[in-house]
């Protein structure tokens, strides 16, 4: 298994334009950290252009759904170009969406460098919706990876109260994924970079994580997603100058 950490998101400093925009779900929601603050178009066939501001290397695209409404998309295609003209984009890539687990992704074997990206969407909902997505370079470590088991919990966020007769009054909402896992045998060549991005996100900034396991790709999507650190990780230095750290993650909603 090889984990990719998607930390430095070019979306945060990009400029967006769209073919249509619902004023109650504006494009500005795309840079809000909350997944329920999403963008919506006004028809079943729309697009959003992402201007990265300059030519940026990109090797990863990752998207999560709105946890309340899911993916309000039937198809999603990524297009890349050097100029904001889409009659003949340099790259066009369909993205497979996992509706059960609310994620979709595409990774390039080697980075591509363009200024503009366009998300072309279709839907049957009367609108197209985008929640949170990542575009940029992944952080991945060939010598450092998670150890099994990965601990997984779906925390039910329902609020339950009882009256004096023991009857329950339930405010049903959604669930929230929680993961705890350990990375062992991290060499010093990797630990400095890992500590840099851990300091960048801390417990205040959400990030994306992708656990890659080709033999159980569908099942591992249960773990893939958009998370906060629950607490700052504790590091241990072991024999041979290898580091270990424990990560506790809570799904960003």
PDB file of C-alpha atoms in Angstrom:
ATOM      1  CA  UNK A   1       0.000   0.000   0.000  1.00  0.00           C
ATOM      2  CA  UNK A   2       1.268   3.452  -0.910  1.00  0.00           C
ATOM      3  CA  UNK A   3      -0.311   6.556   0.631  1.00  0.00           C
ATOM      4  CA  UNK A   4      -0.375   9.954  -1.060  1.00  0.00           C
ATOM      5  CA  UNK A   5      -0.796  13.091   1.030  1.00  0.00           C
ATOM      6  CA  UNK A   6      -2.416  15.955  -0.897  1.00  0.00           C
ATOM      7  CA  UNK A   7      -1.407  19.006   1.099  1.00  0.00           C
ATOM      8  CA  UNK A   8      -0.512  22.077  -0.967  1.00  0.00           C
ATOM      9  CA  UNK A   9      -3.702  22.739  -2.904  1.00  0.00           C
ATOM     10  CA  UNK A  10      -3.435  25.092  -5.886  1.00  0.00           C
ATOM     11  CA  UNK A  11      -7.209  25.605  -5.671  1.00  0.00           C
ATOM     12  CA  UNK A  12      -6.739  27.885  -2.643  1.00  0.00           C
ATOM     13  CA  UNK A  13      -5.064  30.625  -4.721  1.00  0.00           C
ATOM     14  CA  UNK A  14      -6.830  30.114  -8.045  1.00  0.00           C
ATOM     15  CA  UNK A  15      -9.440  32.213  -9.865  1.00  0.00           C
ATOM     16  CA  UNK A  16     -12.687  30.558 -10.998  1.00  0.00           C
ATOM     17  CA  UNK A  17     -15.130  31.274 -13.797  1.00  0.00           C
ATOM     18  CA  UNK A  18     -18.196  29.219 -14.635  1.00  0.00           C
ATOM     19  CA  UNK A  19     -20.761  28.795 -17.371  1.00  0.00           C
ATOM     20  CA  UNK A  20     -23.500  29.464 -14.776  1.00  0.00           C
ATOM     21  CA  UNK A  21     -23.743  30.065 -11.038  1.00  0.00           C
ATOM     22  CA  UNK A  22     -26.487  29.699  -8.449  1.00  0.00           C
ATOM     23  CA  UNK A  23     -26.233  32.810  -6.262  1.00  0.00           C
ATOM     24  CA  UNK A  24     -27.000  30.735  -3.151  1.00  0.00           C
ATOM     25  CA  UNK A  25     -24.133  28.348  -3.954  1.00  0.00           C
ATOM     26  CA  UNK A  26     -21.436  30.645  -5.391  1.00  0.00           C
ATOM     27  CA  UNK A  27     -18.006  29.802  -6.789  1.00  0.00           C
ATOM     28  CA  UNK A  28     -16.414  31.339  -3.696  1.00  0.00           C
ATOM     29  CA  UNK A  29     -17.607  28.280  -1.748  1.00  0.00           C
ATOM     30  CA  UNK A  30     -14.932  26.217  -3.503  1.00  0.00           C
ATOM     31  CA  UNK A  31     -12.262  27.730  -1.246  1.00  0.00           C
ATOM     32  CA  UNK A  32     -14.300  27.332   1.949  1.00  0.00           C
ATOM     33  CA  UNK A  33     -12.945  24.395   3.964  1.00  0.00           C
ATOM     34  CA  UNK A  34     -16.426  23.060   4.759  1.00  0.00           C
ATOM     35  CA  UNK A  35     -17.629  20.338   2.372  1.00  0.00           C
ATOM     36  CA  UNK A  36     -21.257  21.377   2.729  1.00  0.00           C
ATOM     37  CA  UNK A  37     -20.376  24.838   1.339  1.00  0.00           C
ATOM     38  CA  UNK A  38     -20.486  23.867  -2.327  1.00  0.00           C
ATOM     39  CA  UNK A  39     -20.824  25.454  -5.758  1.00  0.00           C
ATOM     40  CA  UNK A  40     -23.880  24.774  -7.908  1.00  0.00           C
ATOM     41  CA  UNK A  41     -24.609  25.636 -11.506  1.00  0.00           C
ATOM     42  CA  UNK A  42     -28.075  26.275 -12.912  1.00  0.00           C
ATOM     43  CA  UNK A  43     -28.334  23.502 -15.513  1.00  0.00           C
ATOM     44  CA  UNK A  44     -27.470  19.859 -16.196  1.00  0.00           C
ATOM     45  CA  UNK A  45     -24.482  20.690 -18.394  1.00  0.00           C
ATOM     46  CA  UNK A  46     -21.902  23.180 -17.168  1.00  0.00           C
ATOM     47  CA  UNK A  47     -18.213  23.875 -16.684  1.00  0.00           C
ATOM     48  CA  UNK A  48     -15.850  25.619 -14.262  1.00  0.00           C
ATOM     49  CA  UNK A  49     -12.472  27.001 -15.354  1.00  0.00           C
ATOM     50  CA  UNK A  50      -9.653  27.090 -12.795  1.00  0.00           C
ATOM     51  CA  UNK A  51      -6.954  29.682 -13.513  1.00  0.00           C
ATOM     52  CA  UNK A  52      -3.876  28.635 -11.537  1.00  0.00           C
ATOM     53  CA  UNK A  53      -2.348  32.093 -12.093  1.00  0.00           C
ATOM     54  CA  UNK A  54       0.762  30.753 -13.838  1.00  0.00           C
ATOM     55  CA  UNK A  55       2.058  27.507 -15.265  1.00  0.00           C
ATOM     56  CA  UNK A  56       2.018  25.005 -12.382  1.00  0.00           C
ATOM     57  CA  UNK A  57       3.134  21.362 -12.310  1.00  0.00           C
ATOM     58  CA  UNK A  58       0.264  19.029 -11.440  1.00  0.00           C
ATOM     59  CA  UNK A  59       0.267  15.289 -10.835  1.00  0.00           C
ATOM     60  CA  UNK A  60      -2.906  14.815  -8.771  1.00  0.00           C
ATOM     61  CA  UNK A  61      -6.613  15.562  -8.877  1.00  0.00           C
ATOM     62  CA  UNK A  62      -8.848  14.452  -6.018  1.00  0.00           C
ATOM     63  CA  UNK A  63     -12.483  15.332  -5.321  1.00  0.00           C
ATOM     64  CA  UNK A  64     -14.957  14.626  -2.508  1.00  0.00           C
ATOM     65  CA  UNK A  65     -18.723  14.986  -2.547  1.00  0.00           C
ATOM     66  CA  UNK A  66     -21.069  17.068  -0.430  1.00  0.00           C
ATOM     67  CA  UNK A  67     -21.761  14.777   2.575  1.00  0.00           C
ATOM     68  CA  UNK A  68     -25.407  15.918   2.649  1.00  0.00           C
ATOM     69  CA  UNK A  69     -26.295  15.633  -1.044  1.00  0.00           C
ATOM     70  CA  UNK A  70     -23.579  13.362  -2.472  1.00  0.00           C
ATOM     71  CA  UNK A  71     -22.201  13.812  -5.983  1.00  0.00           C
ATOM     72  CA  UNK A  72     -24.799  15.763  -7.962  1.00  0.00           C
ATOM     73  CA  UNK A  73     -22.872  14.798 -11.082  1.00  0.00           C
ATOM     74  CA  UNK A  74     -23.357  12.144 -13.727  1.00  0.00           C
ATOM     75  CA  UNK A  75     -20.023  12.726 -15.484  1.00  0.00           C
ATOM     76  CA  UNK A  76     -16.908  14.757 -14.723  1.00  0.00           C
ATOM     77  CA  UNK A  77     -14.129  15.443 -17.236  1.00  0.00           C
ATOM     78  CA  UNK A  78     -10.865  17.301 -16.600  1.00  0.00           C
ATOM     79  CA  UNK A  79      -9.416  19.435 -19.376  1.00  0.00           C
ATOM     80  CA  UNK A  80      -6.037  21.162 -19.317  1.00  0.00           C
ATOM     81  CA  UNK A  81      -4.725  23.922 -21.573  1.00  0.00           C
ATOM     82  CA  UNK A  82      -2.048  26.591 -21.730  1.00  0.00           C
ATOM     83  CA  UNK A  83      -4.589  29.280 -22.702  1.00  0.00           C
ATOM     84  CA  UNK A  84      -8.188  29.868 -21.710  1.00  0.00           C
ATOM     85  CA  UNK A  85      -9.572  28.524 -24.970  1.00  0.00           C
ATOM     86  CA  UNK A  86     -11.350  25.157 -24.944  1.00  0.00           C
ATOM     87  CA  UNK A  87     -12.032  24.417 -28.592  1.00  0.00           C
ATOM     88  CA  UNK A  88      -9.110  21.966 -28.514  1.00  0.00           C
ATOM     89  CA  UNK A  89      -7.750  21.310 -24.997  1.00  0.00           C
ATOM     90  CA  UNK A  90      -4.275  19.803 -24.653  1.00  0.00           C
ATOM     91  CA  UNK A  91      -5.560  17.069 -22.295  1.00  0.00           C
ATOM     92  CA  UNK A  92      -9.017  15.639 -21.652  1.00  0.00           C
ATOM     93  CA  UNK A  93      -9.451  13.055 -18.882  1.00  0.00           C
ATOM     94  CA  UNK A  94     -12.688  11.446 -17.598  1.00  0.00           C
ATOM     95  CA  UNK A  95     -12.812  11.038 -13.819  1.00  0.00           C
ATOM     96  CA  UNK A  96     -14.446   7.950 -12.314  1.00  0.00           C
ATOM     97  CA  UNK A  97     -16.614   8.895  -9.334  1.00  0.00           C
ATOM     98  CA  UNK A  98     -17.160   6.454  -6.472  1.00  0.00           C
ATOM     99  CA  UNK A  99     -20.696   7.380  -5.410  1.00  0.00           C
ATOM    100  CA  UNK A 100     -20.725   4.927  -2.499  1.00  0.00           C
ATOM    101  CA  UNK A 101     -17.683   6.449  -0.799  1.00  0.00           C
ATOM    102  CA  UNK A 102     -17.961   9.986  -2.167  1.00  0.00           C
ATOM    103  CA  UNK A 103     -14.542  10.286  -3.807  1.00  0.00           C
ATOM    104  CA  UNK A 104     -12.976  10.562  -7.263  1.00  0.00           C
ATOM    105  CA  UNK A 105      -9.400  10.979  -8.420  1.00  0.00           C
ATOM    106  CA  UNK A 106      -6.861  10.986 -11.225  1.00  0.00           C
ATOM    107  CA  UNK A 107      -3.091  10.738 -10.829  1.00  0.00           C
ATOM    108  CA  UNK A 108      -0.529  11.403 -13.564  1.00  0.00           C
ATOM    109  CA  UNK A 109       2.538   9.182 -13.814  1.00  0.00           C
ATOM    110  CA  UNK A 110       4.613  12.325 -14.394  1.00  0.00           C
ATOM    111  CA  UNK A 111       3.529  15.923 -13.699  1.00  0.00           C
ATOM    112  CA  UNK A 112       1.869  18.000 -16.423  1.00  0.00           C
ATOM    113  CA  UNK A 113       2.322  21.772 -16.529  1.00  0.00           C
ATOM    114  CA  UNK A 114      -0.507  24.066 -17.605  1.00  0.00           C
ATOM    115  CA  UNK A 115      -2.077  27.288 -16.389  1.00  0.00           C
ATOM    116  CA  UNK A 116      -5.731  26.429 -16.932  1.00  0.00           C
ATOM    117  CA  UNK A 117      -7.904  23.491 -15.941  1.00  0.00           C
ATOM    118  CA  UNK A 118     -11.574  23.091 -16.813  1.00  0.00           C
ATOM    119  CA  UNK A 119     -14.045  20.796 -15.048  1.00  0.00           C
ATOM    120  CA  UNK A 120     -16.768  19.764 -17.503  1.00  0.00           C
ATOM    121  CA  UNK A 121     -19.853  18.408 -15.740  1.00  0.00           C
ATOM    122  CA  UNK A 122     -23.191  16.785 -16.520  1.00  0.00           C
ATOM    123  CA  UNK A 123     -26.020  15.910 -14.155  1.00  0.00           C
ATOM    124  CA  UNK A 124     -29.658  14.866 -13.947  1.00  0.00           C
ATOM    125  CA  UNK A 125     -30.387  16.951 -10.815  1.00  0.00           C
ATOM    126  CA  UNK A 126     -31.169  20.225 -12.595  1.00  0.00           C
ATOM    127  CA  UNK A 127     -27.750  21.551 -11.537  1.00  0.00           C
ATOM    128  CA  UNK A 128     -24.126  20.413 -11.285  1.00  0.00           C
ATOM    129  CA  UNK A 129     -22.420  20.556  -7.893  1.00  0.00           C
ATOM    130  CA  UNK A 130     -18.784  20.735  -6.771  1.00  0.00           C
ATOM    131  CA  UNK A 131     -17.773  20.486  -3.148  1.00  0.00           C
ATOM    132  CA  UNK A 132     -14.023  20.300  -2.428  1.00  0.00           C
ATOM    133  CA  UNK A 133     -11.248  19.211  -4.771  1.00  0.00           C
ATOM    134  CA  UNK A 134      -7.466  19.167  -4.901  1.00  0.00           C
ATOM    135  CA  UNK A 135      -5.216  20.061  -7.803  1.00  0.00           C
ATOM    136  CA  UNK A 136      -1.447  20.038  -7.385  1.00  0.00           C
ATOM    137  CA  UNK A 137       1.498  17.837  -6.448  1.00  0.00           C
ATOM    138  CA  UNK A 138       1.185  14.928  -4.033  1.00  0.00           C
ATOM    139  CA  UNK A 139       3.575  14.138  -1.202  1.00  0.00           C
ATOM    140  CA  UNK A 140       4.495  10.471  -1.389  1.00  0.00           C
ATOM    141  CA  UNK A 141       7.310   8.521   0.237  1.00  0.00           C
ATOM    142  CA  UNK A 142       8.675   5.324  -1.251  1.00  0.00           C
ATOM    143  CA  UNK A 143      10.471   4.405   1.975  1.00  0.00           C
ATOM    144  CA  UNK A 144       7.719   5.352   4.438  1.00  0.00           C
ATOM    145  CA  UNK A 145       4.195   4.007   4.497  1.00  0.00           C
ATOM    146  CA  UNK A 146       1.318   3.084   6.759  1.00  0.00           C
ATOM    147  CA  UNK A 147       1.410  -0.207   8.602  1.00  0.00           C
ATOM    148  CA  UNK A 148      -1.600  -2.480   8.846  1.00  0.00           C
ATOM    149  CA  UNK A 149      -4.039  -2.483  10.502  1.00  0.00           C
ATOM    150  CA  UNK A 150      -5.728   0.784   9.571  1.00  0.00           C
ATOM    151  CA  UNK A 151      -8.307   1.537  12.264  1.00  0.00           C
ATOM    152  CA  UNK A 152     -11.613   2.845  10.945  1.00  0.00           C
ATOM    153  CA  UNK A 153     -14.695   4.172  12.721  1.00  0.00           C
ATOM    154  CA  UNK A 154     -17.848   5.781  11.366  1.00  0.00           C
ATOM    155  CA  UNK A 155     -19.015   8.092  14.121  1.00  0.00           C
ATOM    156  CA  UNK A 156     -22.774   8.655  14.057  1.00  0.00           C
ATOM    157  CA  UNK A 157     -23.348  12.370  14.708  1.00  0.00           C
ATOM    158  CA  UNK A 158     -27.040  12.012  15.598  1.00  0.00           C
ATOM    159  CA  UNK A 159     -28.135  13.897  18.709  1.00  0.00           C
ATOM    160  CA  UNK A 160     -30.225  11.699  21.023  1.00  0.00           C
ATOM    161  CA  UNK A 161     -32.134  12.821  24.102  1.00  0.00           C
ATOM    162  CA  UNK A 162     -34.557  10.994  26.402  1.00  0.00           C
ATOM    163  CA  UNK A 163     -37.550  12.143  28.376  1.00  0.00           C
ATOM    164  CA  UNK A 164     -38.337  10.875  31.848  1.00  0.00           C
ATOM    165  CA  UNK A 165     -40.202   7.894  30.411  1.00  0.00           C
ATOM    166  CA  UNK A 166     -37.086   6.748  28.547  1.00  0.00           C
ATOM    167  CA  UNK A 167     -38.450   7.636  25.121  1.00  0.00           C
ATOM    168  CA  UNK A 168     -35.821   8.704  22.625  1.00  0.00           C
ATOM    169  CA  UNK A 169     -35.923  11.885  20.564  1.00  0.00           C
ATOM    170  CA  UNK A 170     -33.443  11.613  17.726  1.00  0.00           C
ATOM    171  CA  UNK A 171     -32.053  14.337  15.493  1.00  0.00           C
ATOM    172  CA  UNK A 172     -30.572  12.286  12.661  1.00  0.00           C
ATOM    173  CA  UNK A 173     -27.707  13.825  10.680  1.00  0.00           C
ATOM    174  CA  UNK A 174     -24.757  12.164   8.966  1.00  0.00           C
ATOM    175  CA  UNK A 175     -21.780  10.060  10.007  1.00  0.00           C
ATOM    176  CA  UNK A 176     -18.133  11.080  10.180  1.00  0.00           C
ATOM    177  CA  UNK A 177     -15.157   8.883   9.326  1.00  0.00           C
ATOM    178  CA  UNK A 178     -12.355   8.557  11.859  1.00  0.00           C
ATOM    179  CA  UNK A 179      -9.037   6.848  11.083  1.00  0.00           C
ATOM    180  CA  UNK A 180      -6.084   6.034  13.267  1.00  0.00           C
ATOM    181  CA  UNK A 181      -2.958   4.553  11.743  1.00  0.00           C
ATOM    182  CA  UNK A 182       0.793   4.262  12.257  1.00  0.00           C
ATOM    183  CA  UNK A 183       3.709   4.962   9.952  1.00  0.00           C
ATOM    184  CA  UNK A 184       6.803   2.950  10.922  1.00  0.00           C
ATOM    185  CA  UNK A 185      10.439   3.026   9.835  1.00  0.00           C
ATOM    186  CA  UNK A 186      10.527   6.562   8.459  1.00  0.00           C
ATOM    187  CA  UNK A 187      14.105   7.435   7.428  1.00  0.00           C
ATOM    188  CA  UNK A 188      15.561  10.850   8.107  1.00  0.00           C
ATOM    189  CA  UNK A 189      15.352  11.667   4.375  1.00  0.00           C
ATOM    190  CA  UNK A 190      11.540  11.641   4.714  1.00  0.00           C
ATOM    191  CA  UNK A 191      10.887  12.873   8.239  1.00  0.00           C
ATOM    192  CA  UNK A 192      11.800  16.512   7.595  1.00  0.00           C
ATOM    193  CA  UNK A 193       9.367  16.775   4.681  1.00  0.00           C
ATOM    194  CA  UNK A 194       6.618  15.008   6.636  1.00  0.00           C
ATOM    195  CA  UNK A 195       7.140  17.369   9.572  1.00  0.00           C
ATOM    196  CA  UNK A 196       6.964  20.359   7.218  1.00  0.00           C
ATOM    197  CA  UNK A 197       3.515  19.503   5.910  1.00  0.00           C
ATOM    198  CA  UNK A 198       2.295  18.377   9.341  1.00  0.00           C
ATOM    199  CA  UNK A 199       3.256  21.831  10.609  1.00  0.00           C
ATOM    200  CA  UNK A 200       1.503  23.442   7.622  1.00  0.00           C
ATOM    201  CA  UNK A 201      -1.830  21.670   8.195  1.00  0.00           C
ATOM    202  CA  UNK A 202      -1.578  21.325  11.999  1.00  0.00           C
ATOM    203  CA  UNK A 203      -5.060  20.732  13.476  1.00  0.00           C
ATOM    204  CA  UNK A 204      -6.588  23.747  11.706  1.00  0.00           C
ATOM    205  CA  UNK A 205      -6.282  23.012   7.976  1.00  0.00           C
ATOM    206  CA  UNK A 206      -7.934  20.063   6.192  1.00  0.00           C
ATOM    207  CA  UNK A 207      -6.084  17.973   3.622  1.00  0.00           C
ATOM    208  CA  UNK A 208      -6.732  15.049   1.294  1.00  0.00           C
ATOM    209  CA  UNK A 209      -5.281  11.571   1.627  1.00  0.00           C
ATOM    210  CA  UNK A 210      -5.307   8.671  -0.827  1.00  0.00           C
ATOM    211  CA  UNK A 211      -4.477   5.121   0.255  1.00  0.00           C
ATOM    212  CA  UNK A 212      -3.469   3.210  -2.868  1.00  0.00           C
ATOM    213  CA  UNK A 213      -3.919  -0.545  -2.869  1.00  0.00           C
ATOM    214  CA  UNK A 214      -4.499  -2.047  -6.294  1.00  0.00           C
ATOM    215  CA  UNK A 215      -5.678  -5.388  -4.901  1.00  0.00           C
ATOM    216  CA  UNK A 216      -8.517  -3.792  -2.941  1.00  0.00           C
ATOM    217  CA  UNK A 217      -8.980  -0.470  -4.717  1.00  0.00           C
ATOM    218  CA  UNK A 218     -12.756  -0.271  -4.181  1.00  0.00           C
ATOM    219  CA  UNK A 219     -12.600  -1.165  -0.497  1.00  0.00           C
ATOM    220  CA  UNK A 220      -9.705   1.203   0.237  1.00  0.00           C
ATOM    221  CA  UNK A 221     -11.836   4.088  -1.050  1.00  0.00           C
ATOM    222  CA  UNK A 222     -13.633   3.816   2.278  1.00  0.00           C
ATOM    223  CA  UNK A 223     -10.505   5.344   3.847  1.00  0.00           C
ATOM    224  CA  UNK A 224      -9.722   7.877   1.117  1.00  0.00           C
ATOM    225  CA  UNK A 225     -10.994  11.376   1.672  1.00  0.00           C
ATOM    226  CA  UNK A 226     -10.714  14.813   3.235  1.00  0.00           C
ATOM    227  CA  UNK A 227      -9.479  15.022   6.831  1.00  0.00           C
ATOM    228  CA  UNK A 228      -8.292  17.087   9.762  1.00  0.00           C
ATOM    229  CA  UNK A 229      -5.640  15.965  12.196  1.00  0.00           C
ATOM    230  CA  UNK A 230      -7.391  15.283  15.503  1.00  0.00           C
ATOM    231  CA  UNK A 231      -4.191  16.057  17.401  1.00  0.00           C
ATOM    232  CA  UNK A 232      -0.561  16.749  16.675  1.00  0.00           C
ATOM    233  CA  UNK A 233       1.161  13.396  16.058  1.00  0.00           C
ATOM    234  CA  UNK A 234       3.607  11.943  18.556  1.00  0.00           C
ATOM    235  CA  UNK A 235       6.926  10.898  17.042  1.00  0.00           C
ATOM    236  CA  UNK A 236       9.251   8.169  18.240  1.00  0.00           C
ATOM    237  CA  UNK A 237      12.901   7.642  17.310  1.00  0.00           C
ATOM    238  CA  UNK A 238      13.870   3.982  17.202  1.00  0.00           C
ATOM    239  CA  UNK A 239      17.047   1.997  16.725  1.00  0.00           C
ATOM    240  CA  UNK A 240      18.846   2.713  13.461  1.00  0.00           C
ATOM    241  CA  UNK A 241      17.639   6.337  13.344  1.00  0.00           C
ATOM    242  CA  UNK A 242      14.192   5.432  12.037  1.00  0.00           C
ATOM    243  CA  UNK A 243      11.143   7.402  13.084  1.00  0.00           C
ATOM    244  CA  UNK A 244       7.592   6.261  13.810  1.00  0.00           C
ATOM    245  CA  UNK A 245       4.485   8.386  14.120  1.00  0.00           C
ATOM    246  CA  UNK A 246       0.812   7.851  14.845  1.00  0.00           C
ATOM    247  CA  UNK A 247      -1.838   9.794  12.955  1.00  0.00           C
ATOM    248  CA  UNK A 248      -5.392  10.310  14.181  1.00  0.00           C
ATOM    249  CA  UNK A 249      -7.661  11.695  11.452  1.00  0.00           C
ATOM    250  CA  UNK A 250     -11.224  13.047  11.508  1.00  0.00           C
ATOM    251  CA  UNK A 251     -13.218  13.537   8.325  1.00  0.00           C
ATOM    252  CA  UNK A 252     -13.733  17.174   7.330  1.00  0.00           C
ATOM    253  CA  UNK A 253     -17.437  17.868   6.809  1.00  0.00           C
TER     254      UNK A 253
END
